[in-house]
């Protein structure tokens, strides 16, 4: 396995796809600032294939232009030898496909509605941003994902939902054009207009895929059956599927019109935009007091797909004394020193001088360290509480006593001088 790609040290291989392979990697910055990232590299056998390379660079160009909380961010594009690689955000959590499979193994017919709807809302908000995205000059990018399915949705353990893999997305800034008659997408999720290859594809194709996803998330079944099902294309083109409430009796009947409009074979019969879908979904959630927060979703994900390495570890890299690359501002030195001192005190073993140390600290431990650091005294006063919270300094009694004594002497001297002057006056 490759050990280094550019400035990124490989931690482990994550997986491989049709045209690329993915690695978890670490980028080490100055002053112990590290970042875990995902590297997506073109397979060596395709490094000289102009078509594959063009598609890969199209994805890099598109994702670099997108910035939204529900889209996995692209940080950089690199090349090593003949192979290009993308530097992407590391999402700590499973794919939606993994979550659905784990939930089904527990014998459940879909995700709980209070979990499913906030998840779907985040997906829709990410797609809305994509559909309305513009370039730096304000020109519409006309982006359509075209391959929305559970493998391309990741859910972090904190409940954040991220869309990934825009490899076949349609966009105005693409160089590569799909050949006529070639179907792009995943059978069972793609819209009817993507199947015939003759009609123009727009944002409403993603609405169809979102309807399929909503059906699957809430019932644990696909509306038209899996991609290998007989007569699949016929059922998609004719809009033939069982009502979700008949598959899962717990599915709210009031939500069926949303799925029905999304899965309409005719794009004109669907919601006019992702924004309209979000409006209807949000209104239903508000009427049932389902909060659009990430908390319940994150807790659910950790329950069905436990994090093997613990909840949200924070990598803390301490720089040993004498190894700082550059002087810091006084405030930064005070805070760093306080946190490091508390961290060292909380461990049994000391940090050897001259060695860098890298540790993983859980959120609860980090919060404890932060609380202790804020309570600890600091030379510069940063992170040690406001001045109003500090006790007043003790005053010495010597100074006021000495001043009083001297004043007394002065008064006594003046009085004596006055008496002397009075005694010398002529009768």
CSV table of N, CA and C in Angstrom, one decimal, residues 54-153:
chain,number,residue,atom,x,y,z
A,54,UNK,N,-10.5,13.1,-17.1
A,54,UNK,CA,-11.4,14.3,-17.3
A,54,UNK,C,-12.5,14.3,-16.3
A,55,UNK,N,-13.2,13.1,-16.2
A,55,UNK,CA,-14.3,13.0,-15.2
A,55,UNK,C,-13.9,13.3,-13.8
A,56,UNK,N,-12.7,12.8,-13.4
A,56,UNK,CA,-12.2,13.0,-12.1
A,56,UNK,C,-11.9,14.5,-11.8
A,57,UNK,N,-11.3,15.1,-12.8
A,57,UNK,CA,-11.0,16.5,-12.6
A,57,UNK,C,-12.3,17.4,-12.7
A,58,UNK,N,-13.3,16.9,-13.4
A,58,UNK,CA,-14.6,17.6,-13.4
A,58,UNK,C,-15.2,17.5,-12.0
A,59,UNK,N,-15.1,16.3,-11.3
A,59,UNK,CA,-15.6,16.2,-10.0
A,59,UNK,C,-14.9,17.1,-9.0
A,60,UNK,N,-13.5,17.2,-9.2
A,60,UNK,CA,-12.7,18.1,-8.3
A,60,UNK,C,-13.1,19.5,-8.5
A,61,UNK,N,-13.3,19.9,-9.7
A,61,UNK,CA,-13.6,21.3,-10.1
A,61,UNK,C,-15.0,21.7,-9.5
A,62,UNK,N,-15.9,20.8,-9.6
A,62,UNK,CA,-17.3,21.0,-9.1
A,62,UNK,C,-17.3,21.1,-7.6
A,63,UNK,N,-16.8,20.1,-7.0
A,63,UNK,CA,-16.9,20.0,-5.5
A,63,UNK,C,-16.1,21.1,-4.8
A,64,UNK,N,-15.0,21.6,-5.5
A,64,UNK,CA,-14.3,22.7,-4.9
A,64,UNK,C,-15.1,24.0,-5.0
A,65,UNK,N,-16.0,24.1,-5.9
A,65,UNK,CA,-16.9,25.2,-6.0
A,65,UNK,C,-18.1,25.2,-5.1
A,66,UNK,N,-18.3,24.1,-4.4
A,66,UNK,CA,-19.4,23.9,-3.5
A,66,UNK,C,-19.0,24.0,-2.0
A,67,UNK,N,-19.7,24.7,-1.2
A,67,UNK,CA,-19.4,24.8,0.2
A,67,UNK,C,-20.7,24.9,1.0
A,68,UNK,N,-21.0,23.8,1.7
A,68,UNK,CA,-22.3,23.8,2.5
A,68,UNK,C,-22.1,22.7,3.6
A,69,UNK,N,-22.8,22.9,4.7
A,69,UNK,CA,-22.6,22.0,5.8
A,69,UNK,C,-23.1,20.6,5.5
A,70,UNK,N,-23.9,20.4,4.5
A,70,UNK,CA,-24.4,19.1,4.1
A,70,UNK,C,-23.7,18.5,2.9
A,71,UNK,N,-22.6,19.0,2.5
A,71,UNK,CA,-21.8,18.5,1.4
A,71,UNK,C,-20.3,18.3,1.9
A,72,UNK,N,-19.8,17.1,1.7
A,72,UNK,CA,-18.4,16.8,2.1
A,72,UNK,C,-17.5,17.8,1.3
A,73,UNK,N,-16.7,18.5,2.0
A,73,UNK,CA,-15.8,19.5,1.4
A,73,UNK,C,-14.6,19.0,0.8
A,74,UNK,N,-14.2,19.6,-0.4
A,74,UNK,CA,-12.9,19.3,-1.0
A,74,UNK,C,-12.0,20.4,-0.7
A,75,UNK,N,-10.8,20.0,-0.2
A,75,UNK,CA,-9.8,21.0,0.3
A,75,UNK,C,-8.7,21.2,-0.8
A,76,UNK,N,-8.4,20.2,-1.6
A,76,UNK,CA,-7.2,20.3,-2.5
A,76,UNK,C,-7.3,19.3,-3.5
A,77,UNK,N,-6.5,19.5,-4.6
A,77,UNK,CA,-6.3,18.5,-5.7
A,77,UNK,C,-4.8,18.4,-5.8
A,78,UNK,N,-4.3,17.1,-5.8
A,78,UNK,CA,-2.9,16.9,-5.9
A,78,UNK,C,-2.6,15.9,-7.0
A,79,UNK,N,-1.3,15.7,-7.2
A,79,UNK,CA,-0.9,14.7,-8.2
A,79,UNK,C,0.4,14.1,-7.7
A,80,UNK,N,0.5,12.8,-7.9
A,80,UNK,CA,1.8,12.1,-7.6
A,80,UNK,C,2.1,11.1,-8.7
A,81,UNK,N,3.2,11.3,-9.4
A,81,UNK,CA,3.4,10.5,-10.5
A,81,UNK,C,2.4,10.8,-11.6
A,82,UNK,N,1.7,9.8,-12.1
A,82,UNK,CA,0.7,10.0,-13.1
A,82,UNK,C,-0.7,10.1,-12.5
A,83,UNK,N,-0.9,9.9,-11.2
A,83,UNK,CA,-2.2,9.8,-10.6
A,83,UNK,C,-2.6,11.1,-9.9
A,84,UNK,N,-3.8,11.6,-10.2
A,84,UNK,CA,-4.4,12.7,-9.4
A,84,UNK,C,-5.1,12.2,-8.2
A,85,UNK,N,-5.2,13.0,-7.2
A,85,UNK,CA,-5.9,12.6,-6.0
A,85,UNK,C,-6.6,13.9,-5.4
A,86,UNK,N,-7.8,13.6,-4.9
A,86,UNK,CA,-8.6,14.7,-4.2
A,86,UNK,C,-8.3,14.6,-2.7
A,87,UNK,N,-8.2,15.8,-2.1
A,87,UNK,CA,-8.1,15.8,-0.6
A,87,UNK,C,-9.5,16.3,-0.1
A,88,UNK,N,-10.2,15.4,0.6
A,88,UNK,CA,-11.6,15.7,1.0
A,88,UNK,C,-11.8,15.6,2.5
A,89,UNK,N,-12.9,16.2,3.0
A,89,UNK,CA,-13.2,16.2,4.4
A,89,UNK,C,-13.4,14.8,4.9
A,90,UNK,N,-12.9,14.5,6.1
A,90,UNK,CA,-13.1,13.2,6.7
A,90,UNK,C,-14.4,13.2,7.5
A,91,UNK,N,-15.4,12.5,7.1
A,91,UNK,CA,-16.7,12.4,7.8
A,91,UNK,C,-16.6,11.2,8.7
A,92,UNK,N,-16.6,11.5,10.0
A,92,UNK,CA,-16.5,10.4,11.0
A,92,UNK,C,-17.9,9.8,11.2
A,93,UNK,N,-18.2,8.7,10.5
A,93,UNK,CA,-19.5,8.1,10.6
A,93,UNK,C,-19.7,7.2,9.4
A,94,UNK,N,-20.8,6.4,9.5
A,94,UNK,CA,-21.1,5.4,8.4
A,94,UNK,C,-21.9,6.0,7.3
A,95,UNK,N,-22.0,5.3,6.2
A,95,UNK,CA,-22.9,5.7,5.1
A,95,UNK,C,-24.4,5.3,5.5
A,96,UNK,N,-25.3,6.0,4.8
A,96,UNK,CA,-26.7,5.7,5.1
A,96,UNK,C,-27.0,4.2,4.8
A,97,UNK,N,-26.3,3.7,3.8
A,97,UNK,CA,-26.5,2.2,3.4
A,97,UNK,C,-26.2,1.3,4.6
A,98,UNK,N,-25.1,1.6,5.3
A,98,UNK,CA,-24.7,0.9,6.5
A,98,UNK,C,-25.7,1.0,7.6
A,99,UNK,N,-26.2,2.2,7.8
A,99,UNK,CA,-27.2,2.4,8.9
A,99,UNK,C,-28.5,1.7,8.6
A,100,UNK,N,-29.0,1.7,7.3
A,100,UNK,CA,-30.2,1.0,7.0
A,100,UNK,C,-30.1,-0.5,7.1
A,101,UNK,N,-28.9,-1.0,6.7
A,101,UNK,CA,-28.7,-2.5,6.9
A,101,UNK,C,-28.6,-2.9,8.3
A,102,UNK,N,-27.9,-2.1,9.2
A,102,UNK,CA,-27.9,-2.4,10.6
A,102,UNK,C,-29.2,-2.3,11.3
A,103,UNK,N,-30.0,-1.3,10.9
A,103,UNK,CA,-31.4,-1.2,11.4
A,103,UNK,C,-32.3,-2.3,11.0
A,104,UNK,N,-32.1,-2.8,9.8
A,104,UNK,CA,-32.9,-3.9,9.3
A,104,UNK,C,-32.6,-5.2,10.0
A,105,UNK,N,-31.3,-5.4,10.3
A,105,UNK,CA,-30.9,-6.6,11.1
A,105,UNK,C,-31.5,-6.6,12.4
A,106,UNK,N,-31.9,-5.5,13.0
A,106,UNK,CA,-32.6,-5.4,14.3
A,106,UNK,C,-34.1,-5.7,14.1
A,107,UNK,N,-34.5,-6.0,12.9
A,107,UNK,CA,-35.9,-6.3,12.7
A,107,UNK,C,-36.8,-5.1,12.6
A,108,UNK,N,-36.3,-4.0,12.3
A,108,UNK,CA,-37.1,-2.7,12.3
A,108,UNK,C,-37.6,-2.4,10.9
A,109,UNK,N,-38.8,-1.9,10.7
A,109,UNK,CA,-39.3,-1.5,9.4
A,109,UNK,C,-39.1,-0.1,9.2
A,110,UNK,N,-37.9,0.3,8.9
A,110,UNK,CA,-37.5,1.7,8.7
A,110,UNK,C,-37.1,2.4,9.9
A,111,UNK,N,-36.5,3.6,9.7
A,111,UNK,CA,-36.0,4.4,10.8
A,111,UNK,C,-37.2,5.1,11.5
A,112,UNK,N,-37.1,5.3,12.8
A,112,UNK,CA,-38.2,6.1,13.5
A,112,UNK,C,-38.4,7.4,12.8
A,113,UNK,N,-39.6,7.8,12.7
A,113,UNK,CA,-40.0,9.0,12.0
A,113,UNK,C,-39.3,10.3,12.5
A,114,UNK,N,-39.1,10.3,13.8
A,114,UNK,CA,-38.4,11.5,14.4
A,114,UNK,C,-36.9,11.5,14.1
A,115,UNK,N,-36.4,10.4,13.6
A,115,UNK,CA,-35.0,10.4,13.1
A,115,UNK,C,-34.9,10.5,11.6
A,116,UNK,N,-35.9,9.9,10.9
A,116,UNK,CA,-35.9,9.8,9.4
A,116,UNK,C,-36.1,11.2,8.9
A,117,UNK,N,-37.0,12.0,9.4
A,117,UNK,CA,-37.3,13.3,8.8
A,117,UNK,C,-36.2,14.3,8.9
A,118,UNK,N,-35.6,14.5,10.1
A,118,UNK,CA,-34.5,15.4,10.1
A,118,UNK,C,-33.3,15.0,9.2
A,119,UNK,N,-33.1,13.7,9.1
A,119,UNK,CA,-32.1,13.2,8.1
A,119,UNK,C,-32.4,13.6,6.7
A,120,UNK,N,-33.7,13.3,6.3
A,120,UNK,CA,-34.1,13.7,4.9
A,120,UNK,C,-34.1,15.2,4.7
A,121,UNK,N,-34.4,16.0,5.8
A,121,UNK,CA,-34.4,17.4,5.6
A,121,UNK,C,-32.9,17.9,5.4
A,122,UNK,N,-31.9,17.3,6.0
A,122,UNK,CA,-30.6,17.7,5.8
A,122,UNK,C,-30.1,17.4,4.3
A,123,UNK,N,-30.6,16.2,3.9
A,123,UNK,CA,-30.2,15.8,2.5
A,123,UNK,C,-30.9,16.8,1.5
A,124,UNK,N,-32.1,17.2,1.8
A,124,UNK,CA,-32.8,18.1,0.9
A,124,UNK,C,-32.1,19.5,0.9
A,125,UNK,N,-31.7,19.9,2.1
A,125,UNK,CA,-31.1,21.2,2.1
A,125,UNK,C,-29.7,21.2,1.4
A,126,UNK,N,-29.0,20.1,1.5
A,126,UNK,CA,-27.8,20.0,0.7
A,126,UNK,C,-28.0,20.1,-0.8
A,127,UNK,N,-29.1,19.3,-1.2
A,127,UNK,CA,-29.4,19.3,-2.7
A,127,UNK,C,-29.9,20.7,-3.1
A,128,UNK,N,-30.7,21.4,-2.3
A,128,UNK,CA,-31.2,22.7,-2.6
A,128,UNK,C,-30.0,23.6,-2.9
A,129,UNK,N,-29.0,23.6,-2.0
A,129,UNK,CA,-27.8,24.4,-2.2
A,129,UNK,C,-27.2,24.1,-3.6
A,130,UNK,N,-27.0,22.8,-3.8
A,130,UNK,CA,-26.4,22.4,-5.1
A,130,UNK,C,-27.2,22.9,-6.3
A,131,UNK,N,-28.5,22.7,-6.2
A,131,UNK,CA,-29.3,23.2,-7.4
A,131,UNK,C,-29.3,24.7,-7.6
A,132,UNK,N,-29.1,25.4,-6.6
A,132,UNK,CA,-29.1,26.9,-6.7
A,132,UNK,C,-27.7,27.5,-6.7
A,133,UNK,N,-26.7,26.6,-6.7
A,133,UNK,CA,-25.3,27.1,-6.7
A,133,UNK,C,-24.9,28.0,-7.9
A,134,UNK,N,-24.1,29.0,-7.6
A,134,UNK,CA,-23.6,29.8,-8.7
A,134,UNK,C,-22.1,29.9,-8.6
A,135,UNK,N,-21.4,30.3,-9.7
A,135,UNK,CA,-20.0,30.5,-9.7
A,135,UNK,C,-19.6,31.8,-9.2
A,136,UNK,N,-18.3,32.1,-9.2
A,136,UNK,CA,-17.8,33.4,-8.6
A,136,UNK,C,-18.4,34.6,-9.3
A,137,UNK,N,-18.9,34.5,-10.5
A,137,UNK,CA,-19.4,35.6,-11.2
A,137,UNK,C,-20.9,35.7,-11.1
A,138,UNK,N,-21.5,34.8,-10.3
A,138,UNK,CA,-23.0,34.8,-10.1
A,138,UNK,C,-23.8,34.0,-11.2
A,139,UNK,N,-23.1,33.3,-12.0
A,139,UNK,CA,-23.8,32.5,-13.0
A,139,UNK,C,-24.2,31.1,-12.5
A,140,UNK,N,-25.4,30.7,-12.8
A,140,UNK,CA,-25.9,29.4,-12.2
A,140,UNK,C,-25.1,28.3,-12.8
A,141,UNK,N,-24.8,27.3,-11.9
A,141,UNK,CA,-24.0,26.1,-12.2
A,141,UNK,C,-24.9,25.0,-12.8
A,142,UNK,N,-26.2,25.1,-12.5
A,142,UNK,CA,-27.1,24.1,-13.0
A,142,UNK,C,-26.7,22.6,-12.6
A,143,UNK,N,-26.4,22.5,-11.3
A,143,UNK,CA,-25.9,21.2,-10.8
A,143,UNK,C,-27.0,20.2,-10.5
A,144,UNK,N,-26.9,19.0,-11.0
A,144,UNK,CA,-27.9,17.9,-10.6
A,144,UNK,C,-27.0,16.7,-10.2
A,145,UNK,N,-27.3,16.2,-9.0
A,145,UNK,CA,-26.4,15.1,-8.5
A,145,UNK,C,-26.5,13.9,-9.4
A,146,UNK,N,-27.7,13.5,-9.7
A,146,UNK,CA,-28.0,12.3,-10.6
A,146,UNK,C,-27.7,11.0,-10.0
A,147,UNK,N,-27.1,10.9,-8.9
A,147,UNK,CA,-26.8,9.5,-8.3
A,147,UNK,C,-27.1,9.5,-6.8
A,148,UNK,N,-28.2,10.1,-6.4
A,148,UNK,CA,-28.5,10.1,-4.9
A,148,UNK,C,-29.0,8.7,-4.5
A,149,UNK,N,-28.3,8.1,-3.6
A,149,UNK,CA,-28.6,6.7,-3.1
A,149,UNK,C,-27.9,6.6,-1.8
A,150,UNK,N,-28.2,5.6,-1.0
A,150,UNK,CA,-27.7,5.5,0.4
A,150,UNK,C,-26.2,5.4,0.5
A,151,UNK,N,-25.5,4.9,-0.6
A,151,UNK,CA,-24.0,4.8,-0.6
A,151,UNK,C,-23.4,6.2,-0.7
A,152,UNK,N,-24.1,7.2,-1.2
A,152,UNK,CA,-23.6,8.5,-1.4
A,152,UNK,C,-24.1,9.5,-0.3
A,153,UNK,N,-24.6,9.0,0.8
A,153,UNK,CA,-25.0,9.8,1.9
A,153,UNK,C,-24.3,9.3,3.1
